[in-house]
PDB file of C-alpha atoms in Angstrom:
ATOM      1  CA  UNK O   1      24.317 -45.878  -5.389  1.00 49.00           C
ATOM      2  CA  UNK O   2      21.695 -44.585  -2.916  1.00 62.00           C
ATOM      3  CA  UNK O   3      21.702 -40.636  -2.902  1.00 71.00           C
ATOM      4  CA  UNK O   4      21.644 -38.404  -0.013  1.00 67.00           C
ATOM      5  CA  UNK O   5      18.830 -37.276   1.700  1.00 67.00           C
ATOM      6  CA  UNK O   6      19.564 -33.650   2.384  1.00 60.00           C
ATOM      7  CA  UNK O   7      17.640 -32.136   5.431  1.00 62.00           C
ATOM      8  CA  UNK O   8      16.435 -28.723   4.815  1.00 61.00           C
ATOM      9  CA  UNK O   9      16.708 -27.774   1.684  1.00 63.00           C
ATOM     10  CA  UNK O  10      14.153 -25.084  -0.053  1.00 69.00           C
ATOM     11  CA  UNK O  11      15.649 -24.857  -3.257  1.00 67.00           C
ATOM     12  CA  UNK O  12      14.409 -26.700  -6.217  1.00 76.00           C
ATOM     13  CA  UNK O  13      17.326 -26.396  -8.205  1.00 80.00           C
ATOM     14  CA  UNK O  14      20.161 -26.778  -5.478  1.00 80.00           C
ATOM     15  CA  UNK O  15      18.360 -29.687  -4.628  1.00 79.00           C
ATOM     16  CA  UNK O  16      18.289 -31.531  -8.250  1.00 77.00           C
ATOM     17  CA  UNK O  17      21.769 -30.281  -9.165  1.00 83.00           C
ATOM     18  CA  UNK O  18      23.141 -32.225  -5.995  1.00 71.00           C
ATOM     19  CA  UNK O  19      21.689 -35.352  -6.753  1.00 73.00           C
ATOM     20  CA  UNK O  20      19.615 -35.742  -3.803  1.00 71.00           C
ATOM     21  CA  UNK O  21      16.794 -37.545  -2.904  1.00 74.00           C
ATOM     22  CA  UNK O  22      13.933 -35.791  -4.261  1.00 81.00           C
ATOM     23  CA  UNK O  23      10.285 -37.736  -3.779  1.00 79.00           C
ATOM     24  CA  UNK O  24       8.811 -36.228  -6.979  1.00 89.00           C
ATOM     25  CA  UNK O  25       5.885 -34.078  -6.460  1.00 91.00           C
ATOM     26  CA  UNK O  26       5.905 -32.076 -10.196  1.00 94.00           C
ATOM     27  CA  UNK O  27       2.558 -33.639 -10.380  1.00 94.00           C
ATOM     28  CA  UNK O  28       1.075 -31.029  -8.343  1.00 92.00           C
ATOM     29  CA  UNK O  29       1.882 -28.473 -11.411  1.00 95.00           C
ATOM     30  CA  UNK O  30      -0.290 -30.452 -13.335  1.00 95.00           C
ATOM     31  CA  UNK O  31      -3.165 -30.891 -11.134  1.00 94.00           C
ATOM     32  CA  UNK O  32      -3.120 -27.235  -9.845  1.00 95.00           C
ATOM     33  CA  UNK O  33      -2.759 -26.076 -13.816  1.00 95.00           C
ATOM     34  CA  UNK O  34      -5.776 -28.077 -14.837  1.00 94.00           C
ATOM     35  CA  UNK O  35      -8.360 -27.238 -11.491  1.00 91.00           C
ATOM     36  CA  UNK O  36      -9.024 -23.462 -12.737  1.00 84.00           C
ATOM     37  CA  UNK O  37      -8.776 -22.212  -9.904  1.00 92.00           C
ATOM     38  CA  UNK O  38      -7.649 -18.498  -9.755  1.00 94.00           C
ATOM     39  CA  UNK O  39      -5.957 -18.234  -6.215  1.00 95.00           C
ATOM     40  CA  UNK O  40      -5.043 -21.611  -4.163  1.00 95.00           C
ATOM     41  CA  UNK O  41      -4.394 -21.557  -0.616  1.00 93.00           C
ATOM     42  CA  UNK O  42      -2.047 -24.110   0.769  1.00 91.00           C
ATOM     43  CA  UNK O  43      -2.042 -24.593   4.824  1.00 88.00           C
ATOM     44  CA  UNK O  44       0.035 -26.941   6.150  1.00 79.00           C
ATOM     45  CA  UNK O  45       2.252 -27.324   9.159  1.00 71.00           C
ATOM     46  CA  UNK O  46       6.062 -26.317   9.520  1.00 72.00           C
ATOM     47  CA  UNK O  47       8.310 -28.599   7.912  1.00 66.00           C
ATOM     48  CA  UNK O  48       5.996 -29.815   5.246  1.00 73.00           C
ATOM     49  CA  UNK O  49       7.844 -29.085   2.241  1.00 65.00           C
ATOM     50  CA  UNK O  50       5.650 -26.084   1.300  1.00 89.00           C
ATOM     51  CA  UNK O  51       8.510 -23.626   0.414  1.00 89.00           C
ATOM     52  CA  UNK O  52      10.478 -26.492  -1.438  1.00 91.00           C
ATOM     53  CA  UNK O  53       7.308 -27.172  -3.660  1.00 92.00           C
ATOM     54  CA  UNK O  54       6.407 -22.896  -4.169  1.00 94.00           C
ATOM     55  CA  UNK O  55      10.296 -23.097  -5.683  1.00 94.00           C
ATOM     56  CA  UNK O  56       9.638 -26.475  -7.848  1.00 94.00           C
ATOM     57  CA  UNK O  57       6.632 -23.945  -9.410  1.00 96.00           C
ATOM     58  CA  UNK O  58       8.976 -21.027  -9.879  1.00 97.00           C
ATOM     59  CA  UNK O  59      11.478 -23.081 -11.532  1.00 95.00           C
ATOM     60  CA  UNK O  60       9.236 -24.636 -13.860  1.00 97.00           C
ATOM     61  CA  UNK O  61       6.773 -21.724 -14.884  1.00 97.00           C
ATOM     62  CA  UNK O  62       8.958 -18.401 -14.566  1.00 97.00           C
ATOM     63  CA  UNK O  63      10.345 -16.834 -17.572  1.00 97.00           C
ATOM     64  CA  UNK O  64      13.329 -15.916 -15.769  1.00 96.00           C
ATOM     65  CA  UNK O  65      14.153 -20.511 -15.428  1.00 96.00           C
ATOM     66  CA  UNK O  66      13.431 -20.420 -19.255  1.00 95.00           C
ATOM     67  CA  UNK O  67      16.576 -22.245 -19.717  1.00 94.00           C
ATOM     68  CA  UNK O  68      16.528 -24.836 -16.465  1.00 95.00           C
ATOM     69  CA  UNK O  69      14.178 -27.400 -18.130  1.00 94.00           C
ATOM     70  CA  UNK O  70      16.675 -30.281 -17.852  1.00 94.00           C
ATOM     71  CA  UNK O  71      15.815 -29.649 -13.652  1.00 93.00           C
ATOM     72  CA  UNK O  72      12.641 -31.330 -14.854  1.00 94.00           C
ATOM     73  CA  UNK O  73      14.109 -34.213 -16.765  1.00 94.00           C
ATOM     74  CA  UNK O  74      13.021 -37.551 -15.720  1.00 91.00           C
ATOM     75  CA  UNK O  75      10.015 -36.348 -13.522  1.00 94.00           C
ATOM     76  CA  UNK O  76       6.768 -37.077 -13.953  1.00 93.00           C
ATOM     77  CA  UNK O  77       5.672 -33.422 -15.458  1.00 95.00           C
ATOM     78  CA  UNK O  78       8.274 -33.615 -18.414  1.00 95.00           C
ATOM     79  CA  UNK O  79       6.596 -36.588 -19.581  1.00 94.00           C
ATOM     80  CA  UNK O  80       3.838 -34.667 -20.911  1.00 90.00           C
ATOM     81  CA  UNK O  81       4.662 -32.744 -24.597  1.00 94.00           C
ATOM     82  CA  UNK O  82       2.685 -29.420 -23.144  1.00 94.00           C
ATOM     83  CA  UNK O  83       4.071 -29.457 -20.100  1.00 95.00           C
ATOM     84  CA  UNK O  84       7.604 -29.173 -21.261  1.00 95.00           C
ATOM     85  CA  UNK O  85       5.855 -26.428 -23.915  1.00 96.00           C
ATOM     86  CA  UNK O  86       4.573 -24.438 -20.790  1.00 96.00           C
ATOM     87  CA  UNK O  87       7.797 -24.631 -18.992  1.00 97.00           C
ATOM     88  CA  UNK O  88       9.376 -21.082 -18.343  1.00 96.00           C
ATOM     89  CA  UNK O  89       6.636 -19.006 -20.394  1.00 97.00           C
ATOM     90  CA  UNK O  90       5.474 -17.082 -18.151  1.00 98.00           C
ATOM     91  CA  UNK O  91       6.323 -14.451 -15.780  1.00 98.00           C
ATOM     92  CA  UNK O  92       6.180 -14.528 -12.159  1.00 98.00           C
ATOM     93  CA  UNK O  93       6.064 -12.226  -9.277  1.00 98.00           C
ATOM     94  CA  UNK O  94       7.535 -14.499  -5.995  1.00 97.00           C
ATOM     95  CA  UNK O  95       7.628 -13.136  -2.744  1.00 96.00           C
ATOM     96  CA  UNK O  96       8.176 -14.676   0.863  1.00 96.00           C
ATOM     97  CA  UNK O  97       6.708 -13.163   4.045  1.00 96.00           C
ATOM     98  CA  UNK O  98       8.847 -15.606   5.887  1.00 93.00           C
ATOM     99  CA  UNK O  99      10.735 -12.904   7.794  1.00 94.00           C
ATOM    100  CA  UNK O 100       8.502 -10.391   8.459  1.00 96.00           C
ATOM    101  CA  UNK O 101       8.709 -10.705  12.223  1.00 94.00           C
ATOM    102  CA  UNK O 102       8.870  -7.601  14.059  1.00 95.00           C
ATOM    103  CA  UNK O 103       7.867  -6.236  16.590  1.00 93.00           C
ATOM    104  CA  UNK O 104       6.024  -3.227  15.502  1.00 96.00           C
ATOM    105  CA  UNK O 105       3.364  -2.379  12.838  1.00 96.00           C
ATOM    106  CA  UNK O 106       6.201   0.703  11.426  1.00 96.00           C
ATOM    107  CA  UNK O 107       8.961  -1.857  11.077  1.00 97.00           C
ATOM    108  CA  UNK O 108       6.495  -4.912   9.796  1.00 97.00           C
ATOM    109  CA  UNK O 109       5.522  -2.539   6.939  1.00 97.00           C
ATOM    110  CA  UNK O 110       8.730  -1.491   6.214  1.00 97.00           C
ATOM    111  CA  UNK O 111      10.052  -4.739   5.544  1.00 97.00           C
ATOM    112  CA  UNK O 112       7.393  -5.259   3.605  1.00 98.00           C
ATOM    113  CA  UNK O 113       7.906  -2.748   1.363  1.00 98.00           C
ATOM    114  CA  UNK O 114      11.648  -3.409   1.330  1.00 98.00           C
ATOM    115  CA  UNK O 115      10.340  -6.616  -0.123  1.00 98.00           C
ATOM    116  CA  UNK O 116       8.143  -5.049  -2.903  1.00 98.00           C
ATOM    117  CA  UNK O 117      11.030  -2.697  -3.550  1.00 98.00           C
ATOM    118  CA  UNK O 118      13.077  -5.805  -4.198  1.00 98.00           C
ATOM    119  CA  UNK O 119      10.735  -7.159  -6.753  1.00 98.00           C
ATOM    120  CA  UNK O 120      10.436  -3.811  -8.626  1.00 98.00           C
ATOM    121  CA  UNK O 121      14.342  -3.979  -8.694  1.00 97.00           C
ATOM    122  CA  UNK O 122      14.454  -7.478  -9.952  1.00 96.00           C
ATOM    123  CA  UNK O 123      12.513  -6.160 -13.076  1.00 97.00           C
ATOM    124  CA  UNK O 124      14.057  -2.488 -13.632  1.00 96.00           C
ATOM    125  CA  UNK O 125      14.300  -3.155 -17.212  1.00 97.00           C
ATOM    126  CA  UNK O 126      10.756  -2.428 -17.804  1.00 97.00           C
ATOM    127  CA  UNK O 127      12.015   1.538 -16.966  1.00 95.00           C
ATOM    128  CA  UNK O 128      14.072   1.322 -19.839  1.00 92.00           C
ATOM    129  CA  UNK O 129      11.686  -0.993 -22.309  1.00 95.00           C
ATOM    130  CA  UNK O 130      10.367   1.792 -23.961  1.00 94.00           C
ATOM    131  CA  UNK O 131       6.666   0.452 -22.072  1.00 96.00           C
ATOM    132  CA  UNK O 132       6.137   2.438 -18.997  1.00 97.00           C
ATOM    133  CA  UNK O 133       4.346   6.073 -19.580  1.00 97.00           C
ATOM    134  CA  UNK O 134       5.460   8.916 -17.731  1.00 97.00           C
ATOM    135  CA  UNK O 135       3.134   8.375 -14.887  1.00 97.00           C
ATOM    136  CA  UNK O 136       4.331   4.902 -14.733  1.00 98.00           C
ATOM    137  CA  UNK O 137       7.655   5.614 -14.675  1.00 97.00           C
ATOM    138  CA  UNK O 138       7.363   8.322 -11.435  1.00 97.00           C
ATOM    139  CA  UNK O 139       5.132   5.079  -9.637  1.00 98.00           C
ATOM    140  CA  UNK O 140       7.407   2.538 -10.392  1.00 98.00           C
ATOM    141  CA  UNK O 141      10.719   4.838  -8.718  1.00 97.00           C
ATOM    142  CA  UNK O 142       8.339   6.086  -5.721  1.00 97.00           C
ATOM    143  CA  UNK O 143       8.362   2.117  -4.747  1.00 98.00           C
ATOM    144  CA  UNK O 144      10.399   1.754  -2.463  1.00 97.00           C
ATOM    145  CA  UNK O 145      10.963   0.749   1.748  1.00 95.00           C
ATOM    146  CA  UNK O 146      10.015   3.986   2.456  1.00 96.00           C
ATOM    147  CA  UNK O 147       6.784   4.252   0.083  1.00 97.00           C
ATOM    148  CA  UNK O 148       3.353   5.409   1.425  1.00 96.00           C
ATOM    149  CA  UNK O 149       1.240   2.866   2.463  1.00 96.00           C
ATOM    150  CA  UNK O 150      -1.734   3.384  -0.702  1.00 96.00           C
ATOM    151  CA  UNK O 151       1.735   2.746  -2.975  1.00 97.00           C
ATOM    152  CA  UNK O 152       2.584  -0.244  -1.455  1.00 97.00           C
ATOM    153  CA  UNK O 153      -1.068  -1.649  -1.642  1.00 96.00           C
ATOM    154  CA  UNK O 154      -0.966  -0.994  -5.333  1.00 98.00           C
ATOM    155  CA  UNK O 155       2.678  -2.069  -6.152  1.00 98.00           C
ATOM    156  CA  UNK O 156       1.830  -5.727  -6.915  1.00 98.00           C
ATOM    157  CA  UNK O 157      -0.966  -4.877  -8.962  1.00 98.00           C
ATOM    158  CA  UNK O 158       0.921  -2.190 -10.789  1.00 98.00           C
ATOM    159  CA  UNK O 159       3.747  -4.562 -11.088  1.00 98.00           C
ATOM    160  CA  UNK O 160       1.321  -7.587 -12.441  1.00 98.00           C
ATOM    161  CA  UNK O 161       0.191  -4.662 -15.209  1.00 98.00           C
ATOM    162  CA  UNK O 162       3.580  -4.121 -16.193  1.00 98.00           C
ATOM    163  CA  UNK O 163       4.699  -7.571 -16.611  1.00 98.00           C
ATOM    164  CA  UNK O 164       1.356  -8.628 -17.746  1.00 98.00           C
ATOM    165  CA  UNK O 165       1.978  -6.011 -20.762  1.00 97.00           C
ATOM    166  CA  UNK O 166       5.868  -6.755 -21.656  1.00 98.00           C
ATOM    167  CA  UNK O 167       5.581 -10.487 -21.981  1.00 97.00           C
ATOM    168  CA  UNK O 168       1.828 -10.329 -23.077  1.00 97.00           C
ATOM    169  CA  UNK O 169       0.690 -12.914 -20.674  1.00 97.00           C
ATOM    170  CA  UNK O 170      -0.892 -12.796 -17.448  1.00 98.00           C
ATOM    171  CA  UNK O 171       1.289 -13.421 -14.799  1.00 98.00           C
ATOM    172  CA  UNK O 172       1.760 -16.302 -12.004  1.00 98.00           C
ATOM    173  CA  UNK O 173       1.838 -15.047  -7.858  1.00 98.00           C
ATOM    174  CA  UNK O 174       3.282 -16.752  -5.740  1.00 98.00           C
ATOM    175  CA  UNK O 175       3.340 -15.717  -1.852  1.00 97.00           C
ATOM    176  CA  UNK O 176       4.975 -18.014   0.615  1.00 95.00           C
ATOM    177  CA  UNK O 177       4.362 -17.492   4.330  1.00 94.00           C
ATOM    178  CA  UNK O 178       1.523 -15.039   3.517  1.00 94.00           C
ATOM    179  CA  UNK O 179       0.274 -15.343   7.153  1.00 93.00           C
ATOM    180  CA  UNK O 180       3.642 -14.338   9.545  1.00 95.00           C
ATOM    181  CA  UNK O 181       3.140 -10.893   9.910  1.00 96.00           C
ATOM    182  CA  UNK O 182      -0.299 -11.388  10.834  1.00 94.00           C
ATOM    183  CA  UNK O 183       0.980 -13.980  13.805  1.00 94.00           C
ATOM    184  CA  UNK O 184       3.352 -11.567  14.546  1.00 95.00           C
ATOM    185  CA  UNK O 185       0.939  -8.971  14.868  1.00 96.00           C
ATOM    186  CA  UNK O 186      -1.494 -10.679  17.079  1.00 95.00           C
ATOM    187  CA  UNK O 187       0.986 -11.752  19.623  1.00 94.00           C
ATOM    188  CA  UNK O 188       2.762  -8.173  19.723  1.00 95.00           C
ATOM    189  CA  UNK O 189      -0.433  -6.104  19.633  1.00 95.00           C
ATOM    190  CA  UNK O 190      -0.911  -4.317  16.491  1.00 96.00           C
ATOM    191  CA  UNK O 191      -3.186  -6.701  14.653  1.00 96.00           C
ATOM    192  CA  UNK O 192      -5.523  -3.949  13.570  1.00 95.00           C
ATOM    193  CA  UNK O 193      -2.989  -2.242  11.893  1.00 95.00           C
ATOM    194  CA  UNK O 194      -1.395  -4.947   9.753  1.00 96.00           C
ATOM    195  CA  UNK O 195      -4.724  -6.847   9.124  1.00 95.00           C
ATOM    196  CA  UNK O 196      -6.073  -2.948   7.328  1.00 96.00           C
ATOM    197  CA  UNK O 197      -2.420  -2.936   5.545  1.00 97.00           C
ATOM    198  CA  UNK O 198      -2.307  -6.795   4.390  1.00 96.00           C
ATOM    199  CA  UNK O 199      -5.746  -6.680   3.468  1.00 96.00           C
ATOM    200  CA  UNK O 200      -5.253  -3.712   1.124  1.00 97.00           C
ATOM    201  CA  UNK O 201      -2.302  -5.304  -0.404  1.00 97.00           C
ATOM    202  CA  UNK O 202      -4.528  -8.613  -0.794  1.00 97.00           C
ATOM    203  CA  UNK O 203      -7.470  -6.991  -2.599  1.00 97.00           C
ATOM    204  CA  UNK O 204      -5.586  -5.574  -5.249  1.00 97.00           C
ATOM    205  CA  UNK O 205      -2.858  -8.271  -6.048  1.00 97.00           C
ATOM    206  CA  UNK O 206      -5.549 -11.154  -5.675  1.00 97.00           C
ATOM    207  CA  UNK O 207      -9.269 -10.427  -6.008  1.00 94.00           C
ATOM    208  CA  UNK O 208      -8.960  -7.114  -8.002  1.00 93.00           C
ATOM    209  CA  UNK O 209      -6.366  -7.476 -10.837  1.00 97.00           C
ATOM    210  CA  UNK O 210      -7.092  -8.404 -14.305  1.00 97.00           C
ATOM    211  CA  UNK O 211      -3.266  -9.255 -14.835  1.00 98.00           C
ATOM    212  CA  UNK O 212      -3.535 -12.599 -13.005  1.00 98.00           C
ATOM    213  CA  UNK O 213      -3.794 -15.493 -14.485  1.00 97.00           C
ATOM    214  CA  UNK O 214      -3.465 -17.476 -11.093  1.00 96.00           C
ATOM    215  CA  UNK O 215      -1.366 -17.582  -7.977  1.00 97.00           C
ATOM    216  CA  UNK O 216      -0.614 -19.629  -4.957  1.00 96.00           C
ATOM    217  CA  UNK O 217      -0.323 -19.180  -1.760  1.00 96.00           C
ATOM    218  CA  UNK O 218       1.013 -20.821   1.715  1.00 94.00           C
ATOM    219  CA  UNK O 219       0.522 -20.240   5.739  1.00 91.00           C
ATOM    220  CA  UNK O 220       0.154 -22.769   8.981  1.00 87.00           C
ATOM    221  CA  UNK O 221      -2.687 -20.717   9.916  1.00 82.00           C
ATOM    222  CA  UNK O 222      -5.695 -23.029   9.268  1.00 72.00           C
TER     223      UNK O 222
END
C-alpha cells in the first residue's frame, strides 16, 4: 500500500511513526561522522529539508533519543554494527534561530536568550548532580532572557562544559537557522549590533570550546 507523502513535516520521529514517505537520507550521519570535520555549514534554500535532516541527527545521536533506535530500523545507517553502537551516546545542545525575527536589536537578543534559557532549563538536573561548583551554580541561575549580554555569549560554552563533564563526552551542536537574526537585522537596521552579539556567541560555542566534539549548522545565506 503506497504511504502518504506528508507536506511539511520537520520532525524525524512524527514523521517515521506515521508511516510516511520518508526518502532515506541517514547516510548523511555517516558521511558527516567520518569527514572530521569540527563545524559543518549547510546552506541551502527554503524548503530543502534542512530542519527535517538537523532532527534525523538529534534523534539518532542525542542521549536524551537513547531509547528511539527502532526510528532507525530498516534505514541505511542501522545497517552498520557501530552505527547502531553510536546511536543516542552522546549529548546534544539543539537550538533553532528560526524565529528570531524582530524588529529591534533589544528584542532580537532577548529572544535569544529566552532560547539559551530554555536549553539551561532542559538540563536543570546538572544543579542538583552534585557537579556544578558554587560559582557554577550562581552562572548557570543568572542565565536567563534577561541575562547580560557577556553571559549569554558564554552560556553555550558553559553549557558544552557542563554536559561535556556529566556524560564524559564531548558534546554534538546543532544550530538551525543560524543566519535569521542577522537577515533580520540588515533589513531593520541594527546589523552592527547583532553581528558584535552573534559573533561573540559564535566564538565561544564554535571556534573556542574544548567541549565540542563537532556541530552542524544551517542558513540560506550563501
Amino acid at each position: 500500500m503506497p504511504r502518504t507523502i506528508g507536506l511539511g513535516h520537520q520532525n524525524f520521529e512524527q514523521l517515521i511513526r506515521n508511516c510516511y514517505f520518508y526518502i532515506d537520507k541517514t547516510n548523511f550521519i555517516k558521511e558527516w561522522w567520518e569527514n572530521g570535520d569540527v563545524v559543518t555549514l549547510i546552506t541551502r534554500p527554503r524548503r530543502f529539508g534542512k530542519t527535517l535532516n538537523m532532527s534525523m541527527v538529534e534523534y539518532f545521536l542525542s542521549v536524551k533519543y537513547k531509547e528511539f533506535g527502532n526510528l532507525f530500523e530498516g534505514l541505511f545507517i542501522w545497517q552498520e554494527e557501530e552505527y547502531r553502537i553510536l546511536q543516542g551516546t552522546c549529548p546534544v545542545i539543539s537550538l533553532s534561530f528560526a524565529n528570531v525575527k524582530e524588529e529591534s536589536c533589544w528584542q532580537a537578543k532577548r529572544k535569544i536568550c529566552q532560547l539559551i534559557a530554555d536549553l539551561y532549563s532542559e538540563n536543570y538536573f546538572l544543579l542538583e548532580s552534585g557537579l556544578l561548583r558554587e560559582e557554577e551554580k550562581s552562572f548557570f541561575l543568572d542565565v536567563s532572557k534577561d541575562m547580560s549580554d557577556v553571559t549569554a555569549t558564554l552560556a553555550i560554552y558553559k553549557l558544552s562544559d557542563y554536559l561535556s563533564r556529566y556524560y564524559k563526552r564531548k558534546v554534538i551542536i546543532l544550530l538551525d537557522e543560524y543566519d535569521t537574526p542577522m537577515q533580520e537585522a540588515y533589513v531593520s537596521g541594527y546589523w552592527e549590533e547583532m553581528t558584535a552579539f552573534i559573533r561573540g556567541i559564535f566564538n565561544s560555542t564554535f571556534k573556542t570550546n574544548p567541549w565540542l566534539d563537532r556541530a552542524i549548522m544551517t542558513g540560506i545565506t550563501r
